Amino acid sequence: LREATHVAVFIPDSRGVELLVKDGVEWNVTHIFNLFHHSFDSTLAFLFSEPGHKEPGQTAYCPVERDINNVRYFEFRMRRYNFNTETGAFQPAEVYMKGTAADLLALKDGLTSAMVRDREAAIGANVVTMENPSLVRTLLKEFSRIFYVYQNFMAWSWFNYSYWHMGIVNTLVYITGGVTVSVVNWKNAKRLQQLCRVEGTVEVLRDGRFVTLDQAHLVPGDVINIQAGVAYCDMLVLTGEAVVDESSLTGESMPVAKVSVDPTNPHEFDPVHHHKHNMIYAGTIVINQDPEATTWRPPTNTALVMKTGSYTMKGEMLREMFYGKPKKFQFD
């Protein structure tokens, strides 16, 4: 891997049905079908898959690149993997912010330029990268499905038996349907790509003073001024308070109040349970703005950047939408 130009990532396929209640006749029948699927897929994987893989799947080849800090990395499914010279392997690029409320409040003085350079080299920019949707690739993917292979076989059979008028009608119907589905999927992918693109500036505490920077330069550990508008990262409120519209993530129509973290809270940082009311997530909208934030007076509403890029709540949701395993529900 030290001299590799591409990295092969194996992606296993998921099949079968998983039921929550593991008893009864239905579960036994489902278990039998899952065993059949596993045996059948293992046989196909042995015959057609690459050596070393006993399960069905596909392999993606990701090019290895170098950033401005000469760090070798590759990107896969909206996530960056850096090469670790000590272990000789590529590892996910993430900076973990841990500790109690008192530990996190001790970081209120922000980062120095040297610390920022090290963290940018480790995790990259605060962006969620996504491949540009292609209508041609979408059409090829749609028409390569087994349904269209079957329709082609039917049309060729009708043409062979001089049933040409029905063959023409059937061909026009499934081609029109396939093109329509492809265009709709392509437009949906373009809309999702717009969700990944975020532009804006933010006031960041660097080297002891607030400066205005592009949001792409945020790194975990930065202290920023909470400004009205879209939040660019997952952040913990250190001082002051904010009113946030979280409808884009939770669907809740009413704004939610976010307060500063309690320094007496003894629990380790947990954005779901113990620090839920102190967190502002990327993609949500801050409604209020600090009236005292001016160029000559430090802002009173500040927050600590906890996660950036694809590791934010918004980034995790986008990855789940694009690459998550299919969910199967059982209704009574």
PDB file of C-alpha atoms in Angstrom, residues 56-275:
ATOM      1  CA  PRO A  56     -21.220 -12.113  -3.144  1.00  0.00           C
ATOM      2  CA  GLY A  57     -20.334  -8.515  -3.792  1.00  0.00           C
ATOM      3  CA  GLN A  58     -18.444  -6.145  -6.008  1.00  0.00           C
ATOM      4  CA  THR A  59     -15.084  -4.411  -5.906  1.00  0.00           C
ATOM      5  CA  ALA A  60     -14.594  -0.661  -6.252  1.00  0.00           C
ATOM      6  CA  TYR A  61     -11.179   0.686  -7.291  1.00  0.00           C
ATOM      7  CA  CYS A  62     -10.386   4.062  -5.719  1.00  0.00           C
ATOM      8  CA  PRO A  63      -7.460   6.188  -6.942  1.00  0.00           C
ATOM      9  CA  VAL A  64      -4.920   7.250  -4.335  1.00  0.00           C
ATOM     10  CA  GLU A  65      -4.246  10.992  -4.319  1.00  0.00           C
ATOM     11  CA  ARG A  66      -2.084  13.488  -2.426  1.00  0.00           C
ATOM     12  CA  ASP A  67      -3.346  16.688  -0.834  1.00  0.00           C
ATOM     13  CA  ILE A  68      -1.507  19.977  -0.364  1.00  0.00           C
ATOM     14  CA  ASN A  69       0.095  18.564   2.804  1.00  0.00           C
ATOM     15  CA  ASN A  70       1.489  15.592   0.815  1.00  0.00           C
ATOM     16  CA  VAL A  71      -0.807  13.167   2.636  1.00  0.00           C
ATOM     17  CA  ARG A  72      -1.802  10.103   0.595  1.00  0.00           C
ATOM     18  CA  TYR A  73      -5.524   9.388   0.737  1.00  0.00           C
ATOM     19  CA  PHE A  74      -8.503   8.029  -1.179  1.00  0.00           C
ATOM     20  CA  GLU A  75     -12.206   8.763  -0.965  1.00  0.00           C
ATOM     21  CA  PHE A  76     -14.915   6.128  -0.811  1.00  0.00           C
ATOM     22  CA  ARG A  77     -18.617   6.701  -0.253  1.00  0.00           C
ATOM     23  CA  MET A  78     -18.256  10.336   0.831  1.00  0.00           C
ATOM     24  CA  ARG A  79     -15.530   9.459   3.333  1.00  0.00           C
ATOM     25  CA  ARG A  80     -11.786  10.084   3.273  1.00  0.00           C
ATOM     26  CA  TYR A  81      -9.171   7.473   4.229  1.00  0.00           C
ATOM     27  CA  ASN A  82      -5.596   8.589   4.994  1.00  0.00           C
ATOM     28  CA  PHE A  83      -2.500   6.442   4.742  1.00  0.00           C
ATOM     29  CA  ASN A  84      -0.919   5.798   8.138  1.00  0.00           C
ATOM     30  CA  THR A  85       2.847   5.395   7.722  1.00  0.00           C
ATOM     31  CA  GLU A  86       3.150   3.624  11.096  1.00  0.00           C
ATOM     32  CA  THR A  87       0.566   0.894  10.442  1.00  0.00           C
ATOM     33  CA  GLY A  88       1.021   0.814   6.667  1.00  0.00           C
ATOM     34  CA  ALA A  89      -2.739   0.951   6.088  1.00  0.00           C
ATOM     35  CA  PHE A  90      -5.421   3.443   5.108  1.00  0.00           C
ATOM     36  CA  GLN A  91      -7.578   4.576   7.999  1.00  0.00           C
ATOM     37  CA  PRO A  92     -10.712   6.765   8.267  1.00  0.00           C
ATOM     38  CA  ALA A  93      -9.823  10.430   8.645  1.00  0.00           C
ATOM     39  CA  GLU A  94     -11.515  11.621  11.818  1.00  0.00           C
ATOM     40  CA  VAL A  95     -10.603  13.646  14.896  1.00  0.00           C
ATOM     41  CA  TYR A  96     -12.469  12.446  17.975  1.00  0.00           C
ATOM     42  CA  MET A  97     -13.628  15.078  20.462  1.00  0.00           C
ATOM     43  CA  LYS A  98     -13.998  13.398  23.830  1.00  0.00           C
ATOM     44  CA  GLY A  99     -14.227  14.328  27.471  1.00  0.00           C
ATOM     45  CA  THR A 100     -16.650  15.727  30.010  1.00  0.00           C
ATOM     46  CA  ALA A 101     -18.282  19.146  29.789  1.00  0.00           C
ATOM     47  CA  ALA A 102     -15.460  20.650  31.834  1.00  0.00           C
ATOM     48  CA  ASP A 103     -12.869  19.153  29.468  1.00  0.00           C
ATOM     49  CA  LEU A 104     -14.631  20.574  26.417  1.00  0.00           C
ATOM     50  CA  LEU A 105     -15.103  23.988  28.025  1.00  0.00           C
ATOM     51  CA  ALA A 106     -11.347  24.103  28.587  1.00  0.00           C
ATOM     52  CA  LEU A 107     -10.997  24.288  24.769  1.00  0.00           C
ATOM     53  CA  LYS A 108     -12.772  27.673  24.640  1.00  0.00           C
ATOM     54  CA  ASP A 109      -9.577  29.472  23.562  1.00  0.00           C
ATOM     55  CA  GLY A 110      -9.668  27.806  20.143  1.00  0.00           C
ATOM     56  CA  LEU A 111      -6.821  26.440  18.028  1.00  0.00           C
ATOM     57  CA  THR A 112      -3.514  27.771  16.846  1.00  0.00           C
ATOM     58  CA  SER A 113      -2.497  27.873  13.183  1.00  0.00           C
ATOM     59  CA  ALA A 114      -0.120  24.941  13.696  1.00  0.00           C
ATOM     60  CA  MET A 115      -2.861  22.800  15.239  1.00  0.00           C
ATOM     61  CA  VAL A 116      -5.204  23.666  12.379  1.00  0.00           C
ATOM     62  CA  ARG A 117      -2.620  22.611   9.784  1.00  0.00           C
ATOM     63  CA  ASP A 118      -2.165  19.261  11.515  1.00  0.00           C
ATOM     64  CA  ARG A 119      -5.906  18.612  11.668  1.00  0.00           C
ATOM     65  CA  GLU A 120      -6.513  19.705   8.083  1.00  0.00           C
ATOM     66  CA  ALA A 121      -3.781  17.289   7.029  1.00  0.00           C
ATOM     67  CA  ALA A 122      -5.501  14.532   9.018  1.00  0.00           C
ATOM     68  CA  ILE A 123      -9.139  14.989   7.987  1.00  0.00           C
ATOM     69  CA  GLY A 124      -9.199  17.309   4.977  1.00  0.00           C
ATOM     70  CA  ALA A 125     -11.714  20.044   4.223  1.00  0.00           C
ATOM     71  CA  ASN A 126     -15.182  20.398   5.728  1.00  0.00           C
ATOM     72  CA  VAL A 127     -16.978  19.138   2.618  1.00  0.00           C
ATOM     73  CA  VAL A 128     -19.074  16.124   1.650  1.00  0.00           C
ATOM     74  CA  THR A 129     -17.870  14.916  -1.732  1.00  0.00           C
ATOM     75  CA  MET A 130     -20.238  13.200  -4.127  1.00  0.00           C
ATOM     76  CA  GLU A 131     -19.755  11.892  -7.638  1.00  0.00           C
ATOM     77  CA  ASN A 132     -21.415  14.055 -10.257  1.00  0.00           C
ATOM     78  CA  PRO A 133     -24.599  12.245 -11.432  1.00  0.00           C
ATOM     79  CA  SER A 134     -24.499  11.203 -15.087  1.00  0.00           C
ATOM     80  CA  LEU A 135     -27.640  10.656 -17.141  1.00  0.00           C
ATOM     81  CA  VAL A 136     -25.810   8.202 -19.411  1.00  0.00           C
ATOM     82  CA  ARG A 137     -24.666   6.051 -16.470  1.00  0.00           C
ATOM     83  CA  THR A 138     -28.162   6.196 -14.990  1.00  0.00           C
ATOM     84  CA  LEU A 139     -29.666   4.989 -18.289  1.00  0.00           C
ATOM     85  CA  LEU A 140     -27.150   2.148 -18.582  1.00  0.00           C
ATOM     86  CA  LYS A 141     -27.796   1.059 -15.003  1.00  0.00           C
ATOM     87  CA  GLU A 142     -31.565   1.094 -15.491  1.00  0.00           C
ATOM     88  CA  PHE A 143     -31.610  -0.811 -18.793  1.00  0.00           C
ATOM     89  CA  SER A 144     -29.145  -3.431 -17.505  1.00  0.00           C
ATOM     90  CA  ARG A 145     -31.724  -4.698 -15.015  1.00  0.00           C
ATOM     91  CA  ILE A 146     -33.199  -8.158 -15.533  1.00  0.00           C
ATOM     92  CA  PHE A 147     -36.654  -6.721 -16.255  1.00  0.00           C
ATOM     93  CA  TYR A 148     -35.477  -5.095 -19.480  1.00  0.00           C
ATOM     94  CA  VAL A 149     -33.558  -8.212 -20.503  1.00  0.00           C
ATOM     95  CA  TYR A 150     -36.823 -10.114 -20.226  1.00  0.00           C
ATOM     96  CA  GLN A 151     -38.695  -7.458 -22.207  1.00  0.00           C
ATOM     97  CA  ASN A 152     -36.071  -7.585 -24.957  1.00  0.00           C
ATOM     98  CA  PHE A 153     -36.445 -11.353 -25.145  1.00  0.00           C
ATOM     99  CA  MET A 154     -40.222 -10.999 -25.516  1.00  0.00           C
ATOM    100  CA  ALA A 155     -39.914  -8.369 -28.251  1.00  0.00           C
ATOM    101  CA  TRP A 156     -37.378 -10.438 -30.218  1.00  0.00           C
ATOM    102  CA  SER A 157     -39.664 -13.469 -29.971  1.00  0.00           C
ATOM    103  CA  TRP A 158     -42.609 -11.504 -31.340  1.00  0.00           C
ATOM    104  CA  PHE A 159     -40.572 -10.079 -34.197  1.00  0.00           C
ATOM    105  CA  ASN A 160     -39.323 -13.572 -35.055  1.00  0.00           C
ATOM    106  CA  TYR A 161     -42.921 -14.834 -35.373  1.00  0.00           C
ATOM    107  CA  SER A 162     -44.022 -11.821 -37.466  1.00  0.00           C
ATOM    108  CA  TYR A 163     -45.964 -10.396 -34.533  1.00  0.00           C
ATOM    109  CA  TRP A 164     -44.183  -7.150 -35.308  1.00  0.00           C
ATOM    110  CA  HIS A 165     -46.951  -4.684 -34.386  1.00  0.00           C
ATOM    111  CA  MET A 166     -47.128  -6.005 -30.797  1.00  0.00           C
ATOM    112  CA  GLY A 167     -43.341  -6.098 -30.642  1.00  0.00           C
ATOM    113  CA  ILE A 168     -43.131  -2.434 -31.649  1.00  0.00           C
ATOM    114  CA  VAL A 169     -45.751  -1.394 -29.079  1.00  0.00           C
ATOM    115  CA  ASN A 170     -44.061  -3.362 -26.290  1.00  0.00           C
ATOM    116  CA  THR A 171     -40.631  -1.960 -27.199  1.00  0.00           C
ATOM    117  CA  LEU A 172     -41.916   1.623 -27.177  1.00  0.00           C
ATOM    118  CA  VAL A 173     -43.653   1.105 -23.832  1.00  0.00           C
ATOM    119  CA  TYR A 174     -40.679  -0.282 -21.927  1.00  0.00           C
ATOM    120  CA  ILE A 175     -38.198   2.118 -23.523  1.00  0.00           C
ATOM    121  CA  THR A 176     -40.406   5.082 -22.594  1.00  0.00           C
ATOM    122  CA  GLY A 177     -40.833   3.745 -19.080  1.00  0.00           C
ATOM    123  CA  GLY A 178     -37.114   3.071 -18.649  1.00  0.00           C
ATOM    124  CA  VAL A 179     -36.129   6.514 -19.895  1.00  0.00           C
ATOM    125  CA  THR A 180     -38.710   8.163 -17.617  1.00  0.00           C
ATOM    126  CA  VAL A 181     -37.485   6.272 -14.557  1.00  0.00           C
ATOM    127  CA  SER A 182     -33.862   7.093 -15.418  1.00  0.00           C
ATOM    128  CA  VAL A 183     -34.569  10.809 -15.812  1.00  0.00           C
ATOM    129  CA  VAL A 184     -36.436  10.910 -12.488  1.00  0.00           C
ATOM    130  CA  ASN A 185     -33.593   9.088 -10.703  1.00  0.00           C
ATOM    131  CA  TRP A 186     -31.026  11.393 -12.309  1.00  0.00           C
ATOM    132  CA  LYS A 187     -32.921  14.507 -11.202  1.00  0.00           C
ATOM    133  CA  ASN A 188     -33.235  13.117  -7.669  1.00  0.00           C
ATOM    134  CA  ALA A 189     -29.494  12.483  -7.606  1.00  0.00           C
ATOM    135  CA  LYS A 190     -28.868  16.065  -8.749  1.00  0.00           C
ATOM    136  CA  ARG A 191     -31.064  17.368  -5.915  1.00  0.00           C
ATOM    137  CA  LEU A 192     -29.187  15.248  -3.387  1.00  0.00           C
ATOM    138  CA  GLN A 193     -25.923  16.567  -4.784  1.00  0.00           C
ATOM    139  CA  GLN A 194     -27.128  20.086  -4.059  1.00  0.00           C
ATOM    140  CA  LEU A 195     -27.567  19.075  -0.417  1.00  0.00           C
ATOM    141  CA  CYS A 196     -23.871  18.189  -0.301  1.00  0.00           C
ATOM    142  CA  ARG A 197     -22.760  21.559  -1.631  1.00  0.00           C
ATOM    143  CA  VAL A 198     -22.532  24.215   1.056  1.00  0.00           C
ATOM    144  CA  GLU A 199     -20.987  27.655   0.678  1.00  0.00           C
ATOM    145  CA  GLY A 200     -20.525  30.360   3.266  1.00  0.00           C
ATOM    146  CA  THR A 201     -18.215  32.010   5.765  1.00  0.00           C
ATOM    147  CA  VAL A 202     -17.923  31.729   9.524  1.00  0.00           C
ATOM    148  CA  GLU A 203     -16.194  33.633  12.317  1.00  0.00           C
ATOM    149  CA  VAL A 204     -13.544  31.384  13.858  1.00  0.00           C
ATOM    150  CA  LEU A 205     -11.320  31.892  16.891  1.00  0.00           C
ATOM    151  CA  ARG A 206      -7.777  31.349  15.593  1.00  0.00           C
ATOM    152  CA  ASP A 207      -4.598  32.319  17.436  1.00  0.00           C
ATOM    153  CA  GLY A 208      -6.598  34.194  20.057  1.00  0.00           C
ATOM    154  CA  ARG A 209      -8.732  36.376  17.748  1.00  0.00           C
ATOM    155  CA  PHE A 210     -11.849  35.954  15.631  1.00  0.00           C
ATOM    156  CA  VAL A 211     -11.289  35.869  11.872  1.00  0.00           C
ATOM    157  CA  THR A 212     -13.711  35.297   8.988  1.00  0.00           C
ATOM    158  CA  LEU A 213     -12.945  32.131   7.007  1.00  0.00           C
ATOM    159  CA  ASP A 214     -14.609  29.905   4.453  1.00  0.00           C
ATOM    160  CA  GLN A 215     -16.616  27.171   6.155  1.00  0.00           C
ATOM    161  CA  ALA A 216     -14.584  24.503   4.316  1.00  0.00           C
ATOM    162  CA  HIS A 217     -11.596  25.319   6.566  1.00  0.00           C
ATOM    163  CA  LEU A 218     -13.364  24.345   9.792  1.00  0.00           C
ATOM    164  CA  VAL A 219     -11.813  21.513  11.787  1.00  0.00           C
ATOM    165  CA  PRO A 220     -12.891  19.780  15.008  1.00  0.00           C
ATOM    166  CA  GLY A 221     -11.753  21.820  17.983  1.00  0.00           C
ATOM    167  CA  ASP A 222     -12.427  25.212  16.391  1.00  0.00           C
ATOM    168  CA  VAL A 223     -14.413  27.753  18.413  1.00  0.00           C
ATOM    169  CA  ILE A 224     -16.833  29.708  16.246  1.00  0.00           C
ATOM    170  CA  ASN A 225     -19.385  32.466  16.595  1.00  0.00           C
ATOM    171  CA  ILE A 226     -22.949  31.144  16.340  1.00  0.00           C
ATOM    172  CA  GLN A 227     -24.438  33.089  13.440  1.00  0.00           C
ATOM    173  CA  ALA A 228     -27.913  33.076  11.952  1.00  0.00           C
ATOM    174  CA  GLY A 229     -28.290  30.800   8.952  1.00  0.00           C
ATOM    175  CA  VAL A 230     -27.307  27.268   8.017  1.00  0.00           C
ATOM    176  CA  ALA A 231     -25.011  25.434  10.423  1.00  0.00           C
ATOM    177  CA  TYR A 232     -21.904  24.127   8.653  1.00  0.00           C
ATOM    178  CA  CYS A 233     -20.840  21.510  11.209  1.00  0.00           C
ATOM    179  CA  ASP A 234     -21.912  19.656  14.333  1.00  0.00           C
ATOM    180  CA  MET A 235     -21.080  21.943  17.257  1.00  0.00           C
ATOM    181  CA  LEU A 236     -21.482  22.132  21.011  1.00  0.00           C
ATOM    182  CA  VAL A 237     -22.755  25.399  22.486  1.00  0.00           C
ATOM    183  CA  LEU A 238     -20.138  26.730  24.906  1.00  0.00           C
ATOM    184  CA  THR A 239     -21.562  30.136  25.818  1.00  0.00           C
ATOM    185  CA  GLY A 240     -24.908  31.816  25.216  1.00  0.00           C
ATOM    186  CA  GLU A 241     -27.869  30.134  23.568  1.00  0.00           C
ATOM    187  CA  ALA A 242     -29.518  29.692  20.176  1.00  0.00           C
ATOM    188  CA  VAL A 243     -32.872  28.892  18.624  1.00  0.00           C
ATOM    189  CA  VAL A 244     -32.534  26.272  15.898  1.00  0.00           C
ATOM    190  CA  ASP A 245     -34.876  24.961  13.207  1.00  0.00           C
ATOM    191  CA  GLU A 246     -34.176  21.202  12.999  1.00  0.00           C
ATOM    192  CA  SER A 247     -36.966  20.369  10.552  1.00  0.00           C
ATOM    193  CA  SER A 248     -34.464  19.403   7.840  1.00  0.00           C
ATOM    194  CA  LEU A 249     -33.161  16.565  10.040  1.00  0.00           C
ATOM    195  CA  THR A 250     -35.986  15.563  12.369  1.00  0.00           C
ATOM    196  CA  GLY A 251     -39.079  16.923  10.590  1.00  0.00           C
ATOM    197  CA  GLU A 252     -40.078  18.790  13.740  1.00  0.00           C
ATOM    198  CA  SER A 253     -41.806  22.018  12.764  1.00  0.00           C
ATOM    199  CA  MET A 254     -41.223  23.930  16.006  1.00  0.00           C
ATOM    200  CA  PRO A 255     -37.798  25.521  16.614  1.00  0.00           C
ATOM    201  CA  VAL A 256     -35.695  24.063  19.413  1.00  0.00           C
ATOM    202  CA  ALA A 257     -33.758  26.033  22.030  1.00  0.00           C
ATOM    203  CA  LYS A 258     -30.093  25.156  22.436  1.00  0.00           C
ATOM    204  CA  VAL A 259     -28.348  26.191  25.649  1.00  0.00           C
ATOM    205  CA  SER A 260     -24.730  26.288  26.735  1.00  0.00           C
ATOM    206  CA  VAL A 261     -23.211  23.126  28.148  1.00  0.00           C
ATOM    207  CA  ASP A 262     -23.374  22.677  31.910  1.00  0.00           C
ATOM    208  CA  PRO A 263     -19.814  22.557  33.322  1.00  0.00           C
ATOM    209  CA  THR A 264     -21.018  20.424  36.257  1.00  0.00           C
ATOM    210  CA  ASN A 265     -22.286  17.632  33.974  1.00  0.00           C
ATOM    211  CA  PRO A 266     -20.105  14.632  34.898  1.00  0.00           C
ATOM    212  CA  HIS A 267     -20.950  12.485  31.855  1.00  0.00           C
ATOM    213  CA  GLU A 268     -18.689  11.942  28.879  1.00  0.00           C
ATOM    214  CA  PHE A 269     -19.708  13.752  25.714  1.00  0.00           C
ATOM    215  CA  ASP A 270     -22.809  12.078  24.288  1.00  0.00           C
ATOM    216  CA  PRO A 271     -24.764  14.049  21.656  1.00  0.00           C
ATOM    217  CA  VAL A 272     -27.768  11.718  21.837  1.00  0.00           C
ATOM    218  CA  HIS A 273     -28.436  11.427  25.566  1.00  0.00           C
ATOM    219  CA  HIS A 274     -26.493  13.739  27.861  1.00  0.00           C
ATOM    220  CA  HIS A 275     -25.765  16.713  25.557  1.00  0.00           C
TER     221      HIS A 275
END
